[in-house]
XYZ file of C-alpha atoms in Angstrom:
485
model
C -75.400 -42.877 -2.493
C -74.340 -40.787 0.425
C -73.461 -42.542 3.727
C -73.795 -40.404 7.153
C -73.882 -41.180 10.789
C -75.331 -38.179 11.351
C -78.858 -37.344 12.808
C -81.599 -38.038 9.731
C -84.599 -35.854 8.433
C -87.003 -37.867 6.761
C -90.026 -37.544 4.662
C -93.536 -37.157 5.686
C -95.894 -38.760 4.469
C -99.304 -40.437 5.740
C -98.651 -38.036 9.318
C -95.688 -40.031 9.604
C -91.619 -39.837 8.878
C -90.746 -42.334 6.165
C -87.543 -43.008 4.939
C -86.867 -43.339 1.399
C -87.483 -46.278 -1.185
C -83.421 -45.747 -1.772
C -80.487 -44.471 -0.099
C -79.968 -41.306 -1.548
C -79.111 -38.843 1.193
C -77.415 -35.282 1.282
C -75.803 -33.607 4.609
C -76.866 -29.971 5.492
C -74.200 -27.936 6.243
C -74.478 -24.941 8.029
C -72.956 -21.709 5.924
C -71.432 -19.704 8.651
C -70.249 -22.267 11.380
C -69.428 -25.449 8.582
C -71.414 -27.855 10.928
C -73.639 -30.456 9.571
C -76.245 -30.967 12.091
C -77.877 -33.695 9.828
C -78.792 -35.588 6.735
C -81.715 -35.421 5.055
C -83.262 -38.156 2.541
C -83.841 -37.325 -1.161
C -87.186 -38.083 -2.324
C -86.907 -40.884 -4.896
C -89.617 -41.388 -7.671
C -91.127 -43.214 -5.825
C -91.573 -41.120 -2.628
C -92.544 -38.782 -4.711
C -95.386 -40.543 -6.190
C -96.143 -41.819 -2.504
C -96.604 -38.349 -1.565
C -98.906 -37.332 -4.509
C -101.504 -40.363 -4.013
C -101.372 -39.785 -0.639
C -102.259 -36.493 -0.779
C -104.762 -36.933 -3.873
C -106.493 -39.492 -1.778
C -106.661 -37.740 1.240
C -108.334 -34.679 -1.209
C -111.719 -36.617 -1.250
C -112.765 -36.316 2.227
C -110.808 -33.360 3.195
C -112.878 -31.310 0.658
C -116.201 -32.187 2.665
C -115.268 -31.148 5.876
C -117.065 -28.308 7.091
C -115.654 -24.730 7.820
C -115.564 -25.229 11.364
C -113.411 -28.271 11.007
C -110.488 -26.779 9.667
C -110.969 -23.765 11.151
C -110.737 -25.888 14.795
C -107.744 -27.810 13.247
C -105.498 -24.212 12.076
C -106.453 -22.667 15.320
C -104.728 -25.674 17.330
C -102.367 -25.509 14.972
C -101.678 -22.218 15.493
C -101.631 -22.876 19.513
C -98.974 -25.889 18.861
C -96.477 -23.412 17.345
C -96.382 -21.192 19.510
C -95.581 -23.890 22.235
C -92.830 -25.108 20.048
C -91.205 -22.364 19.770
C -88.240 -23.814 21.111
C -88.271 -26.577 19.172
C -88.270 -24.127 15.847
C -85.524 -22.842 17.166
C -83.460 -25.802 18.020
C -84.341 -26.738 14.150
C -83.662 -22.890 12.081
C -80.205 -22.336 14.230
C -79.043 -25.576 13.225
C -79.425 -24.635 9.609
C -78.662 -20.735 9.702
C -77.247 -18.039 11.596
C -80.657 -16.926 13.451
C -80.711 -15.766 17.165
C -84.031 -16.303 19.313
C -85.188 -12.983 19.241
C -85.932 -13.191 15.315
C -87.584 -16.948 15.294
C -89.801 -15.661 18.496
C -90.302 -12.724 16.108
C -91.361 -15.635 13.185
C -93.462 -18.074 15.105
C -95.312 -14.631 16.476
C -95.824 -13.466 12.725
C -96.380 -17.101 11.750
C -98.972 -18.485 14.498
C -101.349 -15.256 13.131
C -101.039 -16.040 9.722
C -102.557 -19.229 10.711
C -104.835 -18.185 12.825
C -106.592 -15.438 10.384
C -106.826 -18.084 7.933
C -108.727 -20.285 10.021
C -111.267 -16.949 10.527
C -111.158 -16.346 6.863
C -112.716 -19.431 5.466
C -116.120 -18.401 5.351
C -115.537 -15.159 3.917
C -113.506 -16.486 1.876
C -115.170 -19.505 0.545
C -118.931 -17.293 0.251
C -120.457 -18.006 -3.057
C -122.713 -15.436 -5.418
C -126.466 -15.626 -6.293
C -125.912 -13.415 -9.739
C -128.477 -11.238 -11.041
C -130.104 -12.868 -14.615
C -131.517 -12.014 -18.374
C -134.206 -14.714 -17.603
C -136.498 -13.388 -15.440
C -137.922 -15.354 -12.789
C -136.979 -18.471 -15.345
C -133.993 -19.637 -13.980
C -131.508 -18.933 -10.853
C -127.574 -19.186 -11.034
C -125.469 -20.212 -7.781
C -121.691 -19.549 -7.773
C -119.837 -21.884 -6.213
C -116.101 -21.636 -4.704
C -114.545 -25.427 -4.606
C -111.058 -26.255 -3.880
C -108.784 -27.047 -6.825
C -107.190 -30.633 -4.945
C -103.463 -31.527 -4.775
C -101.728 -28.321 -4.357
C -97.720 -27.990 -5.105
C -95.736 -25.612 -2.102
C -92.525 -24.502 -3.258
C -91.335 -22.373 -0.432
C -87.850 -20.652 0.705
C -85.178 -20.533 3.603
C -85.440 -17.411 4.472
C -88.065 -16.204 7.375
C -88.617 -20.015 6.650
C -91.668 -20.499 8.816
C -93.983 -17.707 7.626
C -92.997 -17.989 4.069
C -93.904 -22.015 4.108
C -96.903 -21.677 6.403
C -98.924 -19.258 3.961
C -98.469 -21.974 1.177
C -99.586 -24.499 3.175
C -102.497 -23.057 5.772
C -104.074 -21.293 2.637
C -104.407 -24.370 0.287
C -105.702 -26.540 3.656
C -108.287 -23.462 4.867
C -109.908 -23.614 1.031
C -110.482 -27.559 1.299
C -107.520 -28.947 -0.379
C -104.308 -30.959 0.223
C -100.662 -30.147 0.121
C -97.526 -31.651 -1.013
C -94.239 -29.678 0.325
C -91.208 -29.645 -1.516
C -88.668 -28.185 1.229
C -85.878 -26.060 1.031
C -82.834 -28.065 0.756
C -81.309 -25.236 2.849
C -83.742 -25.805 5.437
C -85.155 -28.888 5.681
C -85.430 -29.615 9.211
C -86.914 -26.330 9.931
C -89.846 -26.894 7.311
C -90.288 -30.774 8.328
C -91.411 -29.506 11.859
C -95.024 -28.704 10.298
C -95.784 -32.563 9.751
C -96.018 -32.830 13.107
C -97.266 -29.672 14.307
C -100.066 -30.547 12.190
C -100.354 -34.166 13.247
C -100.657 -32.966 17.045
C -103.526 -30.644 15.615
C -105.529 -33.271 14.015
C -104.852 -32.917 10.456
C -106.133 -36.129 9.107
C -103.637 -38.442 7.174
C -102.560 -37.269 3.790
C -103.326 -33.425 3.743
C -100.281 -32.578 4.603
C -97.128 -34.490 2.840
C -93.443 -33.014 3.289
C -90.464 -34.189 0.561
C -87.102 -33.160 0.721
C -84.921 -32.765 -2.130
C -80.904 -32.234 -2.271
C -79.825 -29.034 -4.440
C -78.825 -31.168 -7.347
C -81.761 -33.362 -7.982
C -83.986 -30.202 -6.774
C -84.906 -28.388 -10.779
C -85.757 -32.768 -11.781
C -88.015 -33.213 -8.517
C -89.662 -30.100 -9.372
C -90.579 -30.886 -12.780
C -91.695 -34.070 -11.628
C -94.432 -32.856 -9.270
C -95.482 -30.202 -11.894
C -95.825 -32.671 -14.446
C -98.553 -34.583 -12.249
C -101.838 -34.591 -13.503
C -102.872 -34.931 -9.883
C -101.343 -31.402 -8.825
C -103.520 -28.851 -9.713
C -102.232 -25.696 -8.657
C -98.217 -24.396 -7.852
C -97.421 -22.203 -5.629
C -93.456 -20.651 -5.614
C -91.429 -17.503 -3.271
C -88.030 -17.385 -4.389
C -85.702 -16.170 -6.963
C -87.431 -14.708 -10.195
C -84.892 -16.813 -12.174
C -86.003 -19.863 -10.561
C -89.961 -18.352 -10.852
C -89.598 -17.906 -14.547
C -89.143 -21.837 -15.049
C -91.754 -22.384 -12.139
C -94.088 -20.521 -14.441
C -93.469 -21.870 -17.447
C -93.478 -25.831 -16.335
C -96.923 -24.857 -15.034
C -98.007 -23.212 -18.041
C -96.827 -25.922 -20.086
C -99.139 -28.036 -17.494
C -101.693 -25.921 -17.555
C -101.663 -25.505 -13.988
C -102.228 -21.877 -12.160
C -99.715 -21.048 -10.122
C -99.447 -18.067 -7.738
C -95.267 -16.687 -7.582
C -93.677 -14.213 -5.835
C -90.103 -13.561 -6.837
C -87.255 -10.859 -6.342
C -87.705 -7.203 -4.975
C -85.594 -4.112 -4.994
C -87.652 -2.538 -2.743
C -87.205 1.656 -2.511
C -87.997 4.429 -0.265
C -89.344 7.354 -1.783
C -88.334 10.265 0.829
C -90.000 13.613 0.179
C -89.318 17.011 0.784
C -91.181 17.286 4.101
C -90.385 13.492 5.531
C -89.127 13.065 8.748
C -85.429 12.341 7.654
C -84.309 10.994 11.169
C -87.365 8.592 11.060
C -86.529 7.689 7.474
C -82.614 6.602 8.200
C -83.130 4.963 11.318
C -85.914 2.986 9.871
C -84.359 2.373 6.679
C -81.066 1.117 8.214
C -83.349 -1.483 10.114
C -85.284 -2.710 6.828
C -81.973 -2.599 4.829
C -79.649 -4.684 7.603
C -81.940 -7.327 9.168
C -81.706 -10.921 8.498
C -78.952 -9.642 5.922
C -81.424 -8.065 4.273
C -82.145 -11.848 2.959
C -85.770 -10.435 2.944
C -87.672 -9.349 -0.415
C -89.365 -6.979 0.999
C -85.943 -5.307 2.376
C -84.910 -1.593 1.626
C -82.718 -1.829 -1.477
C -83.042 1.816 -2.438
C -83.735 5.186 -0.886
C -84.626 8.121 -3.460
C -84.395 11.811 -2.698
C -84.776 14.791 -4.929
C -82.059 17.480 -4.855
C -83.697 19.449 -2.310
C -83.492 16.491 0.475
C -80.528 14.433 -1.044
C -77.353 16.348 1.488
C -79.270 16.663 4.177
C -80.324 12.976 4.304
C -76.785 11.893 3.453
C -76.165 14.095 6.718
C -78.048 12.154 8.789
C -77.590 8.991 8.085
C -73.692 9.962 8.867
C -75.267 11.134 12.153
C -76.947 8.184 13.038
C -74.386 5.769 11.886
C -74.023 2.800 13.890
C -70.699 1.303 14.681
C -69.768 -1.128 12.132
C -71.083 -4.565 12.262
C -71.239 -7.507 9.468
C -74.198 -10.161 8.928
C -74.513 -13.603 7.967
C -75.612 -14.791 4.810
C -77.036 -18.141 3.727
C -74.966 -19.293 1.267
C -70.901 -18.928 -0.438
C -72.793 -18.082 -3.753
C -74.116 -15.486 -2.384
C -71.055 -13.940 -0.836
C -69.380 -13.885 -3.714
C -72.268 -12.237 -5.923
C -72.474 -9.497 -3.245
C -69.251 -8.712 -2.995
C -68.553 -8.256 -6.592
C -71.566 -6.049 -6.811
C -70.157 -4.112 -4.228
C -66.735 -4.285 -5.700
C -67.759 -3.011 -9.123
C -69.928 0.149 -7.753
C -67.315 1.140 -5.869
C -64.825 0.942 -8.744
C -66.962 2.821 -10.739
C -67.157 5.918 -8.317
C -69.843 5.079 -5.421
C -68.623 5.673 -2.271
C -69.562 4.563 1.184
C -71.688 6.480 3.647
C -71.606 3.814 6.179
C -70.068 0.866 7.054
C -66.753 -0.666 6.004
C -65.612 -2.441 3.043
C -63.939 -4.799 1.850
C -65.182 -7.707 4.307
C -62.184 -9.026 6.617
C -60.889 -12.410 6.304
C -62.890 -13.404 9.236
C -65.912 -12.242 7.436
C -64.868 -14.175 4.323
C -64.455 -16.982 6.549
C -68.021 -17.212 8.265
C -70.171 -15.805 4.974
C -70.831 -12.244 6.646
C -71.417 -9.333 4.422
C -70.478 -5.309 6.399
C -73.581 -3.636 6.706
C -73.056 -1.051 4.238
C -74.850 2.177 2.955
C -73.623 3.369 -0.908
C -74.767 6.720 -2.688
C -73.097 7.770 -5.978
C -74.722 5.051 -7.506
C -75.168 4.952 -11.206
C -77.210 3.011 -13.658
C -74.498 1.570 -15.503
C -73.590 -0.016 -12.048
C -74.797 -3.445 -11.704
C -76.003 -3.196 -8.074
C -78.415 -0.174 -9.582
C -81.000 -2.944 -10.792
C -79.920 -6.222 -9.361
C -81.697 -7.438 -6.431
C -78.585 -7.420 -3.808
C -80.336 -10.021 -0.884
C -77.521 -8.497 0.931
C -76.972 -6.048 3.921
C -76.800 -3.345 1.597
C -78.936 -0.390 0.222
C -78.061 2.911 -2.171
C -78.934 6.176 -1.248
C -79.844 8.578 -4.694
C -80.102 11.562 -5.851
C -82.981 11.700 -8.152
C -82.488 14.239 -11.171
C -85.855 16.042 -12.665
C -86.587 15.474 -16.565
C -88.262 18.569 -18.087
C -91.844 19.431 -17.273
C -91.383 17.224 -14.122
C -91.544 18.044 -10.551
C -89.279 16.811 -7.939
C -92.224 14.413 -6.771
C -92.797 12.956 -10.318
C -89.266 12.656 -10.862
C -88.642 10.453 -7.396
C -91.557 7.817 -8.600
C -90.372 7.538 -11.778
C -87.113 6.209 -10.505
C -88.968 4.451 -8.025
C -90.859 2.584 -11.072
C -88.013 1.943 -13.638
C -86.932 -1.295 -11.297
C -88.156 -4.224 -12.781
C -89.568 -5.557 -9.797
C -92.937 -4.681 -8.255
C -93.186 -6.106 -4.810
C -92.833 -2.875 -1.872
C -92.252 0.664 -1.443
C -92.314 3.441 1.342
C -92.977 6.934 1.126
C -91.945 9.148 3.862
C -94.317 12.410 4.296
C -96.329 14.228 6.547
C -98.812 15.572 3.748
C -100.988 12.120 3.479
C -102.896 13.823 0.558
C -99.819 14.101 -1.428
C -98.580 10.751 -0.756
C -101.726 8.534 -1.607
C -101.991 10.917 -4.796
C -98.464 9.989 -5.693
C -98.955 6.496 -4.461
C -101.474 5.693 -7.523
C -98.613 6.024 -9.607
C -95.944 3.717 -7.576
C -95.732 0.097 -9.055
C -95.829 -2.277 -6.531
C -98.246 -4.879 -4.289
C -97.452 -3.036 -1.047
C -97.059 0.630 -0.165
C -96.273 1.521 3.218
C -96.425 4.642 4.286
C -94.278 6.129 6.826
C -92.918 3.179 7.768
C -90.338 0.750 6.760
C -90.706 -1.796 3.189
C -91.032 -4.721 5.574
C -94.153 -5.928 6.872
C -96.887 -8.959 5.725
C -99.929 -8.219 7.530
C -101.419 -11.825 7.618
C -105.417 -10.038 6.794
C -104.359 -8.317 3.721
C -103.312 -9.881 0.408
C -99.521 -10.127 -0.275
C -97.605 -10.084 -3.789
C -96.287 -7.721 -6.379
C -96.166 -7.476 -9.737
C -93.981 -6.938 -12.667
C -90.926 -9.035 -12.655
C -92.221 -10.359 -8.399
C -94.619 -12.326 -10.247
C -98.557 -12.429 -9.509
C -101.058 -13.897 -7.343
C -101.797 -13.231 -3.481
C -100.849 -14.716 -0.327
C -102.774 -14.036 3.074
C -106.191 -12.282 3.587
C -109.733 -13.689 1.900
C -107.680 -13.139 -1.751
C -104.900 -15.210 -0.635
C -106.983 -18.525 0.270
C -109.513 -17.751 -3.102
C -106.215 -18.342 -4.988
C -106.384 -21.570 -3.984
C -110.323 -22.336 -5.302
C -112.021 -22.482 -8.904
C -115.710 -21.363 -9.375
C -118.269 -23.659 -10.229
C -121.538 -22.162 -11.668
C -124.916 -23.777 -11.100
C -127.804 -23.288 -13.684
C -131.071 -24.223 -12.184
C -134.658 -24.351 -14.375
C -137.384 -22.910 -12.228
């Protein structure tokens, strides 16, 4: 039992806050400034099987509201955000190092997720009349239902738009949602209880339980494990996904994950190479590049490789650090760092090694590395870090400079986002075929979610969609009808 004075974050269940059936509590404590805004309760068994009923209960009339009814209900939603801004603000700076600009940046990219979900359903949720061997003997209808009690497993980071599309997506298809927070961020996620109160959100759709970092992997398997959830949804770590995945295989529930990126830049011969650093620098540096979609790697063939390297040292910035979310993490980076530059890589911007009063507030130097090697850890691992390598792609025999930059591009095991830098657009969407990922920008940063297209990777980022009409059928089954005529 953990005793606090501090301010308390409760569950929600029933549109309400509850407190727990015990007094198990853990304190939040901020990784940069070492403030603990506030405690937050940790869902008991029986909270958590409180949330489930409620939920599964809530699932029977939920399911027969008409389009229009949720759509009216998302779209307020969606309104009620946006005036809360400050509010979402007050709540993600209490937990992380965010400034305004990037939450007004979230609740912008957030309120529009919501919103083209509301204008999605019926697209979405449009059955089939399919052609049949029986002649005029028979007619089959195709039916898309909702599933019931969905699972949302979602992370800290850009912790409003990466929550919301595991939540809006579920409720737009006709189903209900139980919310395992972040025990990073658990105040910032609880706000959408009552956002969604205020919107009208009838009493058990939407259920909220928070979890301490301990008890977190036996909460999990606990919701899993309930025949009453019948779908999973997960964005996190691919470590963490893998035992997502198989708890819901072993439950026989789908489940929709997207994991870890190393996300690269393919820069070709003709690219604009000032466009490609200064956008690169952006997509490898912000929000600590505690993003999976962030720039990781940039790959040139021999006939770019100096001249890039030349203006990136051009257009270097002065040198800055950034925050990251948790000691663990610090540490991890900096030995990555540590060991590539033991083993010959060498800075082309930024400092290293962080100064004591980076050590001291969990901030990482925004760094650029080339000489980068495969037996170099920081090669494959995802860094989540303020970091990305620049590399000199070598040509195999029989290959071309082009073939040889995807082929690096595709030996990651991750899947999730590229860019390819170009002004030829026929040679880029011919090479583009060949790049292994979910997303492929072109011209433009890794970084973007465009809330009308589906979102997800493959390979070792997992599978399933988020956002557009894919990303709320994830959340449905088909039912076929067989009718005598």
């Amino acid at each position: 039992m953990t005793q606090t004075s501090t301010p308390l974050v409760e569950n929600w269940i029933d549109n309400g806050a509850r407190k727990s059936t015990d007094d198990n509590l853990y304190v939040v404590q901020h990784p940069n400034t070492h403030n603990q805004p506030h405690a937050v309760v940790s869902a008991s068994e029986e909270d958590i099987d409180r949330a489930i009923t409620s939920a599964h209960l809530a699932f029977k009339s939920w399911k027969k509201t008409t389009h229009d009814q949720r759509r009216d209900i998302l779209l307020k939603a969606a309104q009620i955000l946006r005036k809360r801004k400050d509010d979402v603000y007050e709540a993600y700076s209490s937990e992380l190092d965010v400034n305004h600009h990037f939450v007004d940046f979230l609740v912008g990219i957030t309120s529009s997720m919501i919103e083209t979900a509301a204008t999605l359903i019926i697209p979405s949720l449009t059955g089939e009349i399919p052609p049949t061997k029986r002649d005029n003997e028979a007619l089959y209808l195709c039916e898309r239902e909702p599933l019931g009690v969905c699972l949302a497993l979602a992370p800290w980071n850009a912790a409003t738009n990466l929550s919301i599309r595991a939540i809006v997506n579920p409720l737009a298809a006709g189903n209900t949602v139980v919310f395992r927070t972040s025990e990073t961020t658990p105040k910032t996620h609880a706000i959408w209880g009552s956002i969604f109160k205020e919107a009208g959100l009838p009493d058990g759709c939407l259920n909220i339980v928070h979890t301490s970092r301990g008890n977190a992997p036996a909460v999990t398997e606990r919701l899993i494990a309930d025949d009453r959830i019948r779908h999973v949804s997960f964005t996190g770590s691919t470590n963490v996904g893998r035992q997502i995945g198989k708890l819901s295989g072993y439950h026989l529930k789908p489940c929709l994950l997207e994991l870890g990126g190393k996300c690269p830049v393919l820069v070709l011969n003709d690219a604009d190479l000032n466009l490609v650093v200064n956008q690169s620098l952006f997509h490898a540096w912000v929000n600590a590049g505690q993003i999976c979609m962030a720039t990781e790697r940039v790959l040139a063939g021999g006939s770019t490789y100096d001249k890039l390297i030349q203006t990136y040292k051009d257009n270097a910035p002065e040198n800055a650090s950034s925050p990251v979310a948790m000691a663990s993490s610090h540490q991890r980076i900096v030995g990555l760092v540590d060991e590539a530059l033991s083993k010959g890589a060498e800075l082309v911007i930024g400092n290293w090694p962080p100064s004591k009063e980076d050590v001291e507030s969990r901030k990482i130097p925004n760094i650029i590395l080339t000489k980068v090697t495969p037996e170099m850890s920081i090669w494959t691992e995802e860094t989540f870090g303020p970091i990305a390598i620049v590399v000199k792609v070598e040509e195999k025999q029989g290959e071309n400079e082009d073939e040889a930059i995807v082929r690096y591009a595709n030996e990651s095991r991750y899947g999730l986002a590229a860019s390819i830098y170009s002004k030829d657009i026929t040679r880029v969407l011919k090479l583009a075929k060949e790049v292994e990922v979910g997303l492929l920008r072109i011209n433009e940063g890794t970084i973007g979610d465009e809330s009308v297209c589906p979102f997800g990777g493959c390979k070792d980022t997992g599978f399933g969609r988020f956002n557009g009409v894919e990303g709320i059928r994830e959340f449905t089954q088909i039912k076929t009808y067989s009718i005598a005529l």
